[in-house]
């Protein structure tokens, strides 16, 4: 394979490399994924991997940033819906679909791998994820507060509690997807959780 002066293949596809690396990190975890695993999956030498991404942790950080943006986009799209029921339904259902995309186009929920990794090298990625999750929850909480003010949700409801409940369901769905639970089963869980929530909080 012809290579450039730094050893990286001329046809090196960064987006594809990030997908392949993210899939490995999701499946094996940060500590379980070696640079040899990564270079083999991406199809470049170890030296080229360092040239392109500086380090294994640098590659992990970039993977997390790229896929975190996809989840933020789901929140932004969901909170724009007119009714609060549609907001929550769209958020959970679209997230399940995202978590369970075919492996050749999506690595699964890399967020769970980042959050659950405690090694020092993933500290930056965990910080980025924490910031992203906080912002996503803020978007949801703001929309829930509006729904309470407009009478869609019972007055006196604690919007923080409802937002926390939805976030807990979201994370649970992500973890279950990581462990191979099928899309239709996850969608059933999402539907059930919504029925339970609205039976308590809606008019």
PDB file of C-alpha atoms in Angstrom, residues 2-198:
ATOM      1  CA  UNK A   2       1.458   3.343  -1.018  1.00  0.00           C
ATOM      2  CA  UNK A   3       2.003   5.706   1.893  1.00  0.00           C
ATOM      3  CA  UNK A   4       2.900   9.336   2.411  1.00  0.00           C
ATOM      4  CA  UNK A   5       6.122  10.542   3.988  1.00  0.00           C
ATOM      5  CA  UNK A   6       4.744  10.063   7.512  1.00  0.00           C
ATOM      6  CA  UNK A   7       3.716   6.470   6.852  1.00  0.00           C
ATOM      7  CA  UNK A   8      -0.039   7.010   6.713  1.00  0.00           C
ATOM      8  CA  UNK A   9      -1.905   5.496   3.722  1.00  0.00           C
ATOM      9  CA  UNK A  10      -2.873   8.077   1.118  1.00  0.00           C
ATOM     10  CA  UNK A  11      -6.477   6.860   1.215  1.00  0.00           C
ATOM     11  CA  UNK A  12      -6.645   7.245   5.006  1.00  0.00           C
ATOM     12  CA  UNK A  13     -10.261   8.076   5.878  1.00  0.00           C
ATOM     13  CA  UNK A  14     -10.344   9.850   9.235  1.00  0.00           C
ATOM     14  CA  UNK A  15     -14.102   9.507   9.693  1.00  0.00           C
ATOM     15  CA  UNK A  16     -13.927   5.783   8.996  1.00  0.00           C
ATOM     16  CA  UNK A  17     -10.912   5.435  11.279  1.00  0.00           C
ATOM     17  CA  UNK A  18     -12.849   7.096  14.101  1.00  0.00           C
ATOM     18  CA  UNK A  19     -15.786   4.759  13.542  1.00  0.00           C
ATOM     19  CA  UNK A  20     -13.577   1.664  13.599  1.00  0.00           C
ATOM     20  CA  UNK A  21     -11.713   2.875  16.685  1.00  0.00           C
ATOM     21  CA  UNK A  22     -14.914   3.852  18.481  1.00  0.00           C
ATOM     22  CA  UNK A  23     -16.385   0.412  17.843  1.00  0.00           C
ATOM     23  CA  UNK A  24     -13.347  -1.190  19.480  1.00  0.00           C
ATOM     24  CA  UNK A  25     -13.440   1.156  22.472  1.00  0.00           C
ATOM     25  CA  UNK A  26     -17.156   0.458  22.908  1.00  0.00           C
ATOM     26  CA  UNK A  27     -16.708  -3.314  22.707  1.00  0.00           C
ATOM     27  CA  UNK A  28     -13.456  -3.736  24.657  1.00  0.00           C
ATOM     28  CA  UNK A  29     -13.359  -0.622  26.831  1.00  0.00           C
ATOM     29  CA  UNK A  30     -10.475   1.829  26.924  1.00  0.00           C
ATOM     30  CA  UNK A  31      -8.091  -0.347  28.926  1.00  0.00           C
ATOM     31  CA  UNK A  32      -8.919  -3.457  26.910  1.00  0.00           C
ATOM     32  CA  UNK A  33      -8.171  -1.770  23.584  1.00  0.00           C
ATOM     33  CA  UNK A  34      -4.491  -1.770  22.666  1.00  0.00           C
ATOM     34  CA  UNK A  35      -2.744   0.353  20.065  1.00  0.00           C
ATOM     35  CA  UNK A  36      -2.154  -2.888  18.170  1.00  0.00           C
ATOM     36  CA  UNK A  37      -5.912  -3.517  18.127  1.00  0.00           C
ATOM     37  CA  UNK A  38      -6.494   0.020  16.910  1.00  0.00           C
ATOM     38  CA  UNK A  39      -3.859   0.055  14.180  1.00  0.00           C
ATOM     39  CA  UNK A  40      -5.133  -3.293  12.891  1.00  0.00           C
ATOM     40  CA  UNK A  41      -8.771  -2.145  12.852  1.00  0.00           C
ATOM     41  CA  UNK A  42      -7.965   1.162  11.165  1.00  0.00           C
ATOM     42  CA  UNK A  43      -5.492  -0.374   8.733  1.00  0.00           C
ATOM     43  CA  UNK A  44      -2.488   1.797   9.527  1.00  0.00           C
ATOM     44  CA  UNK A  45       0.769   1.248  11.360  1.00  0.00           C
ATOM     45  CA  UNK A  46       1.144   2.101  15.034  1.00  0.00           C
ATOM     46  CA  UNK A  47       3.513   4.943  14.153  1.00  0.00           C
ATOM     47  CA  UNK A  48       0.942   6.331  11.711  1.00  0.00           C
ATOM     48  CA  UNK A  49      -1.728   6.097  14.397  1.00  0.00           C
ATOM     49  CA  UNK A  50       0.396   8.253  16.694  1.00  0.00           C
ATOM     50  CA  UNK A  51       1.100  10.628  13.813  1.00  0.00           C
ATOM     51  CA  UNK A  52      -2.606  11.061  13.103  1.00  0.00           C
ATOM     52  CA  UNK A  53      -3.985  11.153  16.655  1.00  0.00           C
ATOM     53  CA  UNK A  54      -0.952  11.826  18.912  1.00  0.00           C
ATOM     54  CA  UNK A  55      -1.817   8.991  21.300  1.00  0.00           C
ATOM     55  CA  UNK A  56      -4.347   6.322  22.143  1.00  0.00           C
ATOM     56  CA  UNK A  57      -6.007   8.736  24.559  1.00  0.00           C
ATOM     57  CA  UNK A  58      -6.053  11.419  21.852  1.00  0.00           C
ATOM     58  CA  UNK A  59      -7.873   9.033  19.530  1.00  0.00           C
ATOM     59  CA  UNK A  60     -10.321   8.126  22.293  1.00  0.00           C
ATOM     60  CA  UNK A  61     -10.975  11.809  23.045  1.00  0.00           C
ATOM     61  CA  UNK A  62     -11.732  12.525  19.394  1.00  0.00           C
ATOM     62  CA  UNK A  63     -14.036   9.513  19.114  1.00  0.00           C
ATOM     63  CA  UNK A  64     -15.975  10.640  22.167  1.00  0.00           C
ATOM     64  CA  UNK A  65     -16.305  14.227  20.899  1.00  0.00           C
ATOM     65  CA  UNK A  66     -17.544  13.118  17.484  1.00  0.00           C
ATOM     66  CA  UNK A  67     -20.206  10.776  18.812  1.00  0.00           C
ATOM     67  CA  UNK A  68     -21.223  13.064  21.685  1.00  0.00           C
ATOM     68  CA  UNK A  69     -22.313  15.612  19.078  1.00  0.00           C
ATOM     69  CA  UNK A  70     -24.740  13.066  17.669  1.00  0.00           C
ATOM     70  CA  UNK A  71     -26.502  12.747  21.026  1.00  0.00           C
ATOM     71  CA  UNK A  72     -26.644  16.495  21.578  1.00  0.00           C
ATOM     72  CA  UNK A  73     -28.321  16.803  18.176  1.00  0.00           C
ATOM     73  CA  UNK A  74     -30.980  14.303  19.310  1.00  0.00           C
ATOM     74  CA  UNK A  75     -31.767  16.432  22.358  1.00  0.00           C
ATOM     75  CA  UNK A  76     -31.889  19.644  20.354  1.00  0.00           C
ATOM     76  CA  UNK A  77     -34.276  18.109  17.850  1.00  0.00           C
ATOM     77  CA  UNK A  78     -36.491  16.537  20.514  1.00  0.00           C
ATOM     78  CA  UNK A  79     -36.960  19.639  22.685  1.00  0.00           C
ATOM     79  CA  UNK A  80     -38.175  21.558  19.625  1.00  0.00           C
ATOM     80  CA  UNK A  81     -41.342  19.416  19.480  1.00  0.00           C
ATOM     81  CA  UNK A  82     -44.615  21.140  20.364  1.00  0.00           C
ATOM     82  CA  UNK A  83     -45.907  18.793  23.077  1.00  0.00           C
ATOM     83  CA  UNK A  84     -43.892  17.538  26.025  1.00  0.00           C
ATOM     84  CA  UNK A  85     -45.068  13.976  25.398  1.00  0.00           C
ATOM     85  CA  UNK A  86     -43.616  14.179  21.897  1.00  0.00           C
ATOM     86  CA  UNK A  87     -40.397  15.633  23.302  1.00  0.00           C
ATOM     87  CA  UNK A  88     -39.804  12.683  25.621  1.00  0.00           C
ATOM     88  CA  UNK A  89     -41.032  10.084  23.136  1.00  0.00           C
ATOM     89  CA  UNK A  90     -38.837  11.403  20.338  1.00  0.00           C
ATOM     90  CA  UNK A  91     -35.816  11.688  22.618  1.00  0.00           C
ATOM     91  CA  UNK A  92     -36.027   8.121  23.910  1.00  0.00           C
ATOM     92  CA  UNK A  93     -37.051   6.464  20.664  1.00  0.00           C
ATOM     93  CA  UNK A  94     -34.516   8.295  18.495  1.00  0.00           C
ATOM     94  CA  UNK A  95     -31.809   7.519  21.056  1.00  0.00           C
ATOM     95  CA  UNK A  96     -32.665   3.806  20.984  1.00  0.00           C
ATOM     96  CA  UNK A  97     -32.448   3.864  17.196  1.00  0.00           C
ATOM     97  CA  UNK A  98     -29.093   5.627  17.447  1.00  0.00           C
ATOM     98  CA  UNK A  99     -27.782   3.154  20.040  1.00  0.00           C
ATOM     99  CA  UNK A 100     -28.739   0.195  17.850  1.00  0.00           C
ATOM    100  CA  UNK A 101     -27.514   1.318  14.440  1.00  0.00           C
ATOM    101  CA  UNK A 102     -25.747  -1.384  12.387  1.00  0.00           C
ATOM    102  CA  UNK A 103     -22.162  -1.883  13.494  1.00  0.00           C
ATOM    103  CA  UNK A 104     -20.793  -0.850  10.102  1.00  0.00           C
ATOM    104  CA  UNK A 105     -22.161   2.673  10.521  1.00  0.00           C
ATOM    105  CA  UNK A 106     -22.188   3.263  14.270  1.00  0.00           C
ATOM    106  CA  UNK A 107     -20.130   2.020  17.222  1.00  0.00           C
ATOM    107  CA  UNK A 108     -22.962   1.866  19.758  1.00  0.00           C
ATOM    108  CA  UNK A 109     -23.119   4.235  22.702  1.00  0.00           C
ATOM    109  CA  UNK A 110     -19.501   5.189  23.223  1.00  0.00           C
ATOM    110  CA  UNK A 111     -20.678   7.459  26.027  1.00  0.00           C
ATOM    111  CA  UNK A 112     -21.113   4.473  28.341  1.00  0.00           C
ATOM    112  CA  UNK A 113     -17.548   3.345  27.665  1.00  0.00           C
ATOM    113  CA  UNK A 114     -16.205   6.810  28.451  1.00  0.00           C
ATOM    114  CA  UNK A 115     -18.214   7.308  31.628  1.00  0.00           C
ATOM    115  CA  UNK A 116     -17.387   3.862  32.986  1.00  0.00           C
ATOM    116  CA  UNK A 117     -13.654   4.131  32.353  1.00  0.00           C
ATOM    117  CA  UNK A 118     -11.720   5.381  35.354  1.00  0.00           C
ATOM    118  CA  UNK A 119      -8.164   5.331  34.008  1.00  0.00           C
ATOM    119  CA  UNK A 120      -6.320   8.685  34.120  1.00  0.00           C
ATOM    120  CA  UNK A 121      -5.912   8.766  30.327  1.00  0.00           C
ATOM    121  CA  UNK A 122      -9.676   9.125  29.859  1.00  0.00           C
ATOM    122  CA  UNK A 123     -10.046  12.049  32.270  1.00  0.00           C
ATOM    123  CA  UNK A 124     -10.416  14.612  29.478  1.00  0.00           C
ATOM    124  CA  UNK A 125     -12.999  12.505  27.649  1.00  0.00           C
ATOM    125  CA  UNK A 126     -14.960  12.039  30.875  1.00  0.00           C
ATOM    126  CA  UNK A 127     -14.890  15.789  31.405  1.00  0.00           C
ATOM    127  CA  UNK A 128     -16.180  16.387  27.875  1.00  0.00           C
ATOM    128  CA  UNK A 129     -18.948  13.842  28.418  1.00  0.00           C
ATOM    129  CA  UNK A 130     -19.902  15.377  31.752  1.00  0.00           C
ATOM    130  CA  UNK A 131     -20.211  18.785  30.091  1.00  0.00           C
ATOM    131  CA  UNK A 132     -22.293  17.325  27.267  1.00  0.00           C
ATOM    132  CA  UNK A 133     -24.620  15.433  29.607  1.00  0.00           C
ATOM    133  CA  UNK A 134     -25.095  18.516  31.780  1.00  0.00           C
ATOM    134  CA  UNK A 135     -26.017  20.609  28.746  1.00  0.00           C
ATOM    135  CA  UNK A 136     -28.385  17.952  27.408  1.00  0.00           C
ATOM    136  CA  UNK A 137     -30.126  17.715  30.767  1.00  0.00           C
ATOM    137  CA  UNK A 138     -30.359  21.511  30.913  1.00  0.00           C
ATOM    138  CA  UNK A 139     -32.127  21.525  27.534  1.00  0.00           C
ATOM    139  CA  UNK A 140     -34.573  18.901  28.761  1.00  0.00           C
ATOM    140  CA  UNK A 141     -35.140  20.590  32.128  1.00  0.00           C
ATOM    141  CA  UNK A 142     -35.855  23.932  30.449  1.00  0.00           C
ATOM    142  CA  UNK A 143     -38.416  22.302  28.166  1.00  0.00           C
ATOM    143  CA  UNK A 144     -40.047  20.479  31.096  1.00  0.00           C
ATOM    144  CA  UNK A 145     -40.277  23.718  33.066  1.00  0.00           C
ATOM    145  CA  UNK A 146     -42.062  25.303  30.131  1.00  0.00           C
ATOM    146  CA  UNK A 147     -44.472  22.359  30.008  1.00  0.00           C
ATOM    147  CA  UNK A 148     -45.230  22.810  33.716  1.00  0.00           C
ATOM    148  CA  UNK A 149     -45.797  26.550  33.245  1.00  0.00           C
ATOM    149  CA  UNK A 150     -48.098  25.903  30.270  1.00  0.00           C
ATOM    150  CA  UNK A 151     -50.135  23.273  32.113  1.00  0.00           C
ATOM    151  CA  UNK A 152     -49.047  20.198  30.157  1.00  0.00           C
ATOM    152  CA  UNK A 153     -47.612  18.746  33.362  1.00  0.00           C
ATOM    153  CA  UNK A 154     -49.297  18.951  36.765  1.00  0.00           C
ATOM    154  CA  UNK A 155     -48.526  22.130  38.665  1.00  0.00           C
ATOM    155  CA  UNK A 156     -46.118  21.669  41.536  1.00  0.00           C
ATOM    156  CA  UNK A 157     -44.182  18.968  39.690  1.00  0.00           C
ATOM    157  CA  UNK A 158     -40.440  19.141  40.280  1.00  0.00           C
ATOM    158  CA  UNK A 159     -38.956  19.514  36.805  1.00  0.00           C
ATOM    159  CA  UNK A 160     -35.535  18.457  38.058  1.00  0.00           C
ATOM    160  CA  UNK A 161     -36.933  15.136  39.253  1.00  0.00           C
ATOM    161  CA  UNK A 162     -38.683  14.467  35.943  1.00  0.00           C
ATOM    162  CA  UNK A 163     -35.557  15.412  33.990  1.00  0.00           C
ATOM    163  CA  UNK A 164     -33.511  13.111  36.207  1.00  0.00           C
ATOM    164  CA  UNK A 165     -35.972  10.281  35.602  1.00  0.00           C
ATOM    165  CA  UNK A 166     -35.787  10.689  31.826  1.00  0.00           C
ATOM    166  CA  UNK A 167     -31.994  10.856  31.973  1.00  0.00           C
ATOM    167  CA  UNK A 168     -31.889   7.683  34.069  1.00  0.00           C
ATOM    168  CA  UNK A 169     -34.012   5.890  31.474  1.00  0.00           C
ATOM    169  CA  UNK A 170     -31.774   7.231  28.686  1.00  0.00           C
ATOM    170  CA  UNK A 171     -28.631   5.925  30.367  1.00  0.00           C
ATOM    171  CA  UNK A 172     -30.275   2.593  31.133  1.00  0.00           C
ATOM    172  CA  UNK A 173     -31.246   2.145  27.494  1.00  0.00           C
ATOM    173  CA  UNK A 174     -27.677   2.964  26.445  1.00  0.00           C
ATOM    174  CA  UNK A 175     -26.214   0.367  28.804  1.00  0.00           C
ATOM    175  CA  UNK A 176     -28.721  -2.286  27.744  1.00  0.00           C
ATOM    176  CA  UNK A 177     -27.916  -1.604  24.094  1.00  0.00           C
ATOM    177  CA  UNK A 178     -24.233  -2.101  24.905  1.00  0.00           C
ATOM    178  CA  UNK A 179     -25.095  -5.529  26.299  1.00  0.00           C
ATOM    179  CA  UNK A 180     -26.930  -6.562  23.156  1.00  0.00           C
ATOM    180  CA  UNK A 181     -30.581  -6.011  24.030  1.00  0.00           C
ATOM    181  CA  UNK A 182     -32.532  -5.761  20.787  1.00  0.00           C
ATOM    182  CA  UNK A 183     -34.013  -2.553  19.471  1.00  0.00           C
ATOM    183  CA  UNK A 184     -37.645  -3.675  19.747  1.00  0.00           C
ATOM    184  CA  UNK A 185     -37.140  -4.622  23.400  1.00  0.00           C
ATOM    185  CA  UNK A 186     -35.524  -1.279  24.172  1.00  0.00           C
ATOM    186  CA  UNK A 187     -38.391   0.553  22.486  1.00  0.00           C
ATOM    187  CA  UNK A 188     -40.847  -1.374  24.655  1.00  0.00           C
ATOM    188  CA  UNK A 189     -38.936  -0.274  27.755  1.00  0.00           C
ATOM    189  CA  UNK A 190     -38.982   3.327  26.511  1.00  0.00           C
ATOM    190  CA  UNK A 191     -42.751   3.148  25.949  1.00  0.00           C
ATOM    191  CA  UNK A 192     -43.408   1.566  29.348  1.00  0.00           C
ATOM    192  CA  UNK A 193     -41.318   4.158  31.179  1.00  0.00           C
ATOM    193  CA  UNK A 194     -43.248   6.943  29.497  1.00  0.00           C
ATOM    194  CA  UNK A 195     -46.611   5.459  30.448  1.00  0.00           C
ATOM    195  CA  UNK A 196     -45.439   5.197  34.045  1.00  0.00           C
ATOM    196  CA  UNK A 197     -44.176   8.771  34.033  1.00  0.00           C
ATOM    197  CA  UNK A 198     -47.236  10.356  32.453  1.00  0.00           C
TER     198      UNK A 198
END
